[in-house]
Amino acid sequence: MNRKVFITIIFFIILIIIFSSIFLIFNYKTLKSGNNTISIKNIENVSEYILNINEYNAEVEVTVKSNKNENKYNIKQRCKNNYSYQETEYENNELMIIEHIDNKVIIKNNKLKLEKIYESCDFLLENNLFLTTFIEEYKNTNQKEIIENENYYIIKIKLNDISNKKVAYKNLYINKNTGKIEKLEINDINKNRTIYILYKEITIN
């Protein structure tokens, strides 16, 4: 093999390595972005994207509105298959941890040895705050639609079971530019907002 041919081969090998590295780095960032932005190219991809989510970690700000007042909570969530974990931070570094394992609910408190029921916080014990609950409801409801505006893809559903009149409609907002799930609105039977969930951070696995 002459010198010229050898140099040419080495040059092409280097090019292949460079392009392979760029490809791997790009895909690594896409997979680790936590939002699979590349999978939502248009409104037709939104349903498929949502239905493929079964595991995520998130930090959310939850605003609960009642007739008398409005309260905000910082919550950490972790969901995988039939397991969900929720950690709510209160004043004085008090933490309430709620774990849903299949049909069991386990409540823990970092300061109390006994179980404590928090006033006006029954919603924390329910699954309505979890994205995976919304996805299951989206699968099963008879009334759903996906619309879009300038900034968002919006998944709108009406629940089949409205035994709880405070939870009848849900709207999930996905940023069109980033593919990031940004917020979830929960409305009552009269379409008044009762719970607002802002996703400050979310990683979808």
mmCIF file of C-alpha atoms in Angstrom:
data_model
loop_
_atom_site.group_PDB
_atom_site.id
_atom_site.type_symbol
_atom_site.label_atom_id
_atom_site.label_comp_id
_atom_site.label_asym_id
_atom_site.label_seq_id
_atom_site.Cartn_x
_atom_site.Cartn_y
_atom_site.Cartn_z
ATOM 1 C CA MET A 1 0.000 0.000 0.000
ATOM 2 C CA ASN A 2 1.499 3.303 -1.045
ATOM 3 C CA ARG A 3 1.666 6.345 1.169
ATOM 4 C CA LYS A 4 -1.079 8.272 -0.664
ATOM 5 C CA VAL A 5 -3.645 5.465 -0.373
ATOM 6 C CA PHE A 6 -2.769 4.960 3.298
ATOM 7 C CA ILE A 7 -3.273 8.672 4.077
ATOM 8 C CA THR A 8 -6.608 8.660 2.205
ATOM 9 C CA ILE A 9 -7.869 5.691 4.252
ATOM 10 C CA ILE A 10 -6.804 7.304 7.510
ATOM 11 C CA PHE A 11 -8.542 10.543 6.480
ATOM 12 C CA PHE A 12 -11.848 8.741 5.827
ATOM 13 C CA ILE A 13 -11.591 6.830 9.102
ATOM 14 C CA ILE A 14 -11.145 10.107 10.971
ATOM 15 C CA LEU A 15 -14.159 11.596 9.185
ATOM 16 C CA ILE A 16 -16.299 8.581 10.118
ATOM 17 C CA ILE A 17 -15.235 8.874 13.766
ATOM 18 C CA ILE A 18 -16.044 12.592 13.825
ATOM 19 C CA PHE A 19 -19.504 12.185 12.266
ATOM 20 C CA SER A 20 -20.274 9.192 14.493
ATOM 21 C CA SER A 21 -19.325 11.207 17.574
ATOM 22 C CA ILE A 22 -21.551 14.113 16.529
ATOM 23 C CA PHE A 23 -24.452 11.720 15.897
ATOM 24 C CA LEU A 24 -24.049 10.045 19.297
ATOM 25 C CA ILE A 25 -23.777 13.336 21.159
ATOM 26 C CA PHE A 26 -26.899 14.691 19.461
ATOM 27 C CA ASN A 27 -28.932 11.587 20.238
ATOM 28 C CA TYR A 28 -27.672 11.462 23.810
ATOM 29 C CA LYS A 29 -28.892 15.016 24.362
ATOM 30 C CA THR A 30 -32.218 14.176 22.767
ATOM 31 C CA LEU A 31 -32.728 11.104 24.948
ATOM 32 C CA LYS A 32 -31.614 12.903 28.100
ATOM 33 C CA SER A 33 -33.613 16.034 27.468
ATOM 34 C CA GLY A 34 -36.437 14.575 29.528
ATOM 35 C CA ASN A 35 -39.030 15.623 27.003
ATOM 36 C CA ASN A 36 -38.292 13.666 23.827
ATOM 37 C CA THR A 37 -38.667 16.886 21.830
ATOM 38 C CA ILE A 38 -37.851 15.220 18.533
ATOM 39 C CA SER A 39 -40.860 12.898 18.833
ATOM 40 C CA ILE A 40 -43.391 15.752 18.562
ATOM 41 C CA LYS A 41 -43.067 17.099 15.052
ATOM 42 C CA ASN A 42 -46.697 18.094 14.630
ATOM 43 C CA ILE A 43 -50.113 17.708 16.238
ATOM 44 C CA GLU A 44 -50.491 14.192 14.833
ATOM 45 C CA ASN A 45 -47.557 13.015 16.998
ATOM 46 C CA VAL A 46 -48.947 14.319 20.293
ATOM 47 C CA SER A 47 -51.202 11.356 21.095
ATOM 48 C CA GLU A 48 -48.466 8.811 20.378
ATOM 49 C CA TYR A 49 -45.999 10.790 22.499
ATOM 50 C CA ILE A 50 -48.304 10.905 25.522
ATOM 51 C CA LEU A 51 -49.337 7.261 25.309
ATOM 52 C CA ASN A 52 -45.691 6.148 25.373
ATOM 53 C CA ILE A 53 -45.004 7.798 28.752
ATOM 54 C CA ASN A 54 -45.014 5.380 31.698
ATOM 55 C CA GLU A 55 -42.144 6.690 33.809
ATOM 56 C CA TYR A 56 -41.128 10.210 34.812
ATOM 57 C CA ASN A 57 -39.591 12.372 37.549
ATOM 58 C CA ALA A 58 -40.821 15.906 38.143
ATOM 59 C CA GLU A 59 -40.705 18.950 40.376
ATOM 60 C CA VAL A 60 -44.017 20.766 40.258
ATOM 61 C CA GLU A 61 -45.739 23.747 41.795
ATOM 62 C CA VAL A 62 -49.350 22.920 42.584
ATOM 63 C CA THR A 63 -51.930 25.647 43.159
ATOM 64 C CA VAL A 64 -55.192 24.563 44.774
ATOM 65 C CA LYS A 65 -58.133 26.917 44.690
ATOM 66 C CA SER A 66 -61.143 26.599 46.964
ATOM 67 C CA ASN A 67 -64.097 28.846 47.722
ATOM 68 C CA LYS A 68 -62.210 30.484 50.590
ATOM 69 C CA ASN A 69 -58.561 30.625 49.591
ATOM 70 C CA GLU A 70 -55.741 29.538 47.309
ATOM 71 C CA ASN A 71 -52.752 27.468 48.431
ATOM 72 C CA LYS A 72 -49.482 26.603 46.707
ATOM 73 C CA TYR A 73 -47.346 23.507 47.263
ATOM 74 C CA ASN A 74 -43.919 22.488 46.011
ATOM 75 C CA ILE A 75 -44.028 18.786 45.209
ATOM 76 C CA LYS A 76 -41.585 16.205 43.906
ATOM 77 C CA GLN A 77 -43.044 13.281 41.971
ATOM 78 C CA ARG A 78 -41.721 9.985 40.744
ATOM 79 C CA CYS A 79 -43.816 7.496 38.772
ATOM 80 C CA LYS A 80 -43.028 4.136 37.259
ATOM 81 C CA ASN A 81 -45.591 1.527 36.214
ATOM 82 C CA ASN A 82 -47.827 0.862 39.252
ATOM 83 C CA TYR A 83 -45.694 2.850 41.689
ATOM 84 C CA SER A 84 -45.866 6.580 42.391
ATOM 85 C CA TYR A 85 -44.043 8.714 44.934
ATOM 86 C CA GLN A 86 -44.943 12.214 46.024
ATOM 87 C CA GLU A 87 -43.028 14.446 48.433
ATOM 88 C CA THR A 88 -44.600 17.695 49.637
ATOM 89 C CA GLU A 89 -42.623 20.319 51.505
ATOM 90 C CA TYR A 90 -44.247 22.422 54.236
ATOM 91 C CA GLU A 91 -42.970 25.079 56.621
ATOM 92 C CA ASN A 92 -40.237 24.274 59.148
ATOM 93 C CA ASN A 93 -38.731 21.653 56.824
ATOM 94 C CA GLU A 94 -41.661 19.316 57.339
ATOM 95 C CA LEU A 95 -42.108 16.729 54.594
ATOM 96 C CA MET A 96 -45.112 14.580 53.815
ATOM 97 C CA ILE A 97 -44.383 11.574 51.630
ATOM 98 C CA ILE A 98 -47.159 9.631 49.937
ATOM 99 C CA GLU A 99 -46.466 6.406 48.107
ATOM 100 C CA HIS A 100 -49.015 4.661 45.908
ATOM 101 C CA ILE A 101 -48.080 1.013 45.425
ATOM 102 C CA ASP A 102 -50.704 -0.773 43.353
ATOM 103 C CA ASN A 103 -53.874 -0.067 45.387
ATOM 104 C CA LYS A 104 -52.106 0.791 48.658
ATOM 105 C CA VAL A 105 -51.406 4.302 49.942
ATOM 106 C CA ILE A 106 -48.534 4.797 52.414
ATOM 107 C CA ILE A 107 -48.213 8.139 54.235
ATOM 108 C CA LYS A 108 -44.974 9.199 55.931
ATOM 109 C CA ASN A 109 -43.894 12.309 57.793
ATOM 110 C CA ASN A 110 -40.304 13.217 58.643
ATOM 111 C CA LYS A 111 -41.295 14.740 62.015
ATOM 112 C CA LEU A 112 -44.283 12.728 63.188
ATOM 113 C CA LYS A 113 -44.353 9.094 64.192
ATOM 114 C CA LEU A 114 -48.108 8.961 63.860
ATOM 115 C CA GLU A 115 -50.134 9.357 60.726
ATOM 116 C CA LYS A 116 -51.373 12.893 60.202
ATOM 117 C CA ILE A 117 -54.285 14.034 58.064
ATOM 118 C CA TYR A 118 -53.659 17.495 56.619
ATOM 119 C CA GLU A 119 -56.617 19.859 56.551
ATOM 120 C CA SER A 120 -57.850 20.781 53.071
ATOM 121 C CA CYS A 121 -55.241 18.477 51.528
ATOM 122 C CA ASP A 122 -57.362 15.486 50.601
ATOM 123 C CA PHE A 123 -56.354 16.062 46.991
ATOM 124 C CA LEU A 124 -52.773 15.088 47.919
ATOM 125 C CA LEU A 125 -53.943 11.580 48.713
ATOM 126 C CA GLU A 126 -55.523 11.175 45.300
ATOM 127 C CA ASN A 127 -53.812 10.312 42.029
ATOM 128 C CA ASN A 128 -55.096 13.384 40.202
ATOM 129 C CA LEU A 129 -51.796 15.230 40.495
ATOM 130 C CA PHE A 130 -49.867 12.610 38.549
ATOM 131 C CA LEU A 131 -49.216 12.826 34.832
ATOM 132 C CA THR A 132 -49.673 9.057 34.541
ATOM 133 C CA THR A 133 -53.235 9.423 35.868
ATOM 134 C CA PHE A 134 -53.978 11.945 33.144
ATOM 135 C CA ILE A 135 -52.578 9.538 30.542
ATOM 136 C CA GLU A 136 -54.823 6.693 31.752
ATOM 137 C CA GLU A 137 -57.826 9.006 31.694
ATOM 138 C CA TYR A 138 -56.905 10.108 28.181
ATOM 139 C CA LYS A 139 -56.857 6.455 27.100
ATOM 140 C CA ASN A 140 -60.250 5.687 28.599
ATOM 141 C CA THR A 141 -62.343 8.815 28.230
ATOM 142 C CA ASN A 142 -65.010 9.102 25.564
ATOM 143 C CA GLN A 143 -64.509 12.852 25.194
ATOM 144 C CA LYS A 144 -61.067 14.119 24.242
ATOM 145 C CA GLU A 145 -59.426 16.340 21.680
ATOM 146 C CA ILE A 146 -56.043 17.803 20.811
ATOM 147 C CA ILE A 147 -55.898 21.405 19.659
ATOM 148 C CA GLU A 148 -53.080 23.857 19.089
ATOM 149 C CA ASN A 149 -52.452 27.555 19.337
ATOM 150 C CA GLU A 150 -49.385 29.638 18.625
ATOM 151 C CA ASN A 151 -47.402 28.277 21.586
ATOM 152 C CA TYR A 152 -48.936 24.996 22.730
ATOM 153 C CA TYR A 153 -50.398 21.640 21.836
ATOM 154 C CA ILE A 154 -53.317 21.253 24.251
ATOM 155 C CA ILE A 155 -54.814 17.881 25.169
ATOM 156 C CA LYS A 156 -58.329 18.396 26.519
ATOM 157 C CA ILE A 157 -60.313 15.630 28.200
ATOM 158 C CA LYS A 158 -63.582 15.241 30.063
ATOM 159 C CA LEU A 159 -63.617 12.419 32.585
ATOM 160 C CA ASN A 160 -66.082 9.559 32.213
ATOM 161 C CA ASP A 161 -66.620 9.440 35.970
ATOM 162 C CA ILE A 162 -67.510 12.810 37.485
ATOM 163 C CA SER A 163 -68.464 11.632 40.946
ATOM 164 C CA ASN A 164 -66.066 14.293 42.206
ATOM 165 C CA LYS A 165 -67.493 17.496 40.762
ATOM 166 C CA LYS A 166 -64.258 19.358 41.500
ATOM 167 C CA VAL A 167 -62.446 17.171 38.964
ATOM 168 C CA ALA A 168 -64.306 16.973 35.669
ATOM 169 C CA TYR A 169 -62.085 18.462 32.952
ATOM 170 C CA LYS A 170 -58.330 18.380 32.438
ATOM 171 C CA ASN A 171 -56.102 20.269 29.995
ATOM 172 C CA LEU A 172 -52.454 19.365 29.432
ATOM 173 C CA TYR A 173 -50.179 21.917 27.736
ATOM 174 C CA ILE A 174 -47.099 20.917 25.706
ATOM 175 C CA ASN A 175 -44.762 23.629 24.438
ATOM 176 C CA LYS A 176 -44.628 23.487 20.622
ATOM 177 C CA ASN A 177 -41.076 24.783 20.369
ATOM 178 C CA THR A 178 -39.425 22.613 23.029
ATOM 179 C CA GLY A 179 -41.770 19.619 23.236
ATOM 180 C CA LYS A 180 -41.778 20.125 27.008
ATOM 181 C CA ILE A 181 -44.830 19.357 29.124
ATOM 182 C CA GLU A 182 -45.400 22.642 30.938
ATOM 183 C CA LYS A 183 -48.688 22.642 32.796
ATOM 184 C CA LEU A 184 -51.833 20.729 33.674
ATOM 185 C CA GLU A 185 -55.147 22.388 34.499
ATOM 186 C CA ILE A 186 -57.878 20.574 36.415
ATOM 187 C CA ASN A 187 -61.339 22.122 36.280
ATOM 188 C CA ASP A 188 -64.627 21.426 38.031
ATOM 189 C CA ILE A 189 -67.964 20.532 36.485
ATOM 190 C CA ASN A 190 -68.514 24.211 35.620
ATOM 191 C CA LYS A 191 -65.061 24.452 33.993
ATOM 192 C CA ASN A 192 -63.666 26.592 36.786
ATOM 193 C CA ARG A 193 -60.053 25.859 37.628
ATOM 194 C CA THR A 194 -59.583 23.991 40.911
ATOM 195 C CA ILE A 195 -55.990 22.739 40.550
ATOM 196 C CA TYR A 196 -53.132 24.137 38.490
ATOM 197 C CA ILE A 197 -49.900 22.139 38.089
ATOM 198 C CA LEU A 198 -46.800 23.877 36.776
ATOM 199 C CA TYR A 199 -43.968 21.542 35.737
ATOM 200 C CA LYS A 200 -40.811 23.344 36.826
ATOM 201 C CA GLU A 201 -38.706 20.322 35.903
ATOM 202 C CA ILE A 202 -39.678 17.044 34.296
ATOM 203 C CA THR A 203 -37.628 14.119 33.043
ATOM 204 C CA ILE A 204 -39.401 11.454 31.014
ATOM 205 C CA ASN A 205 -37.635 8.095 30.771
#
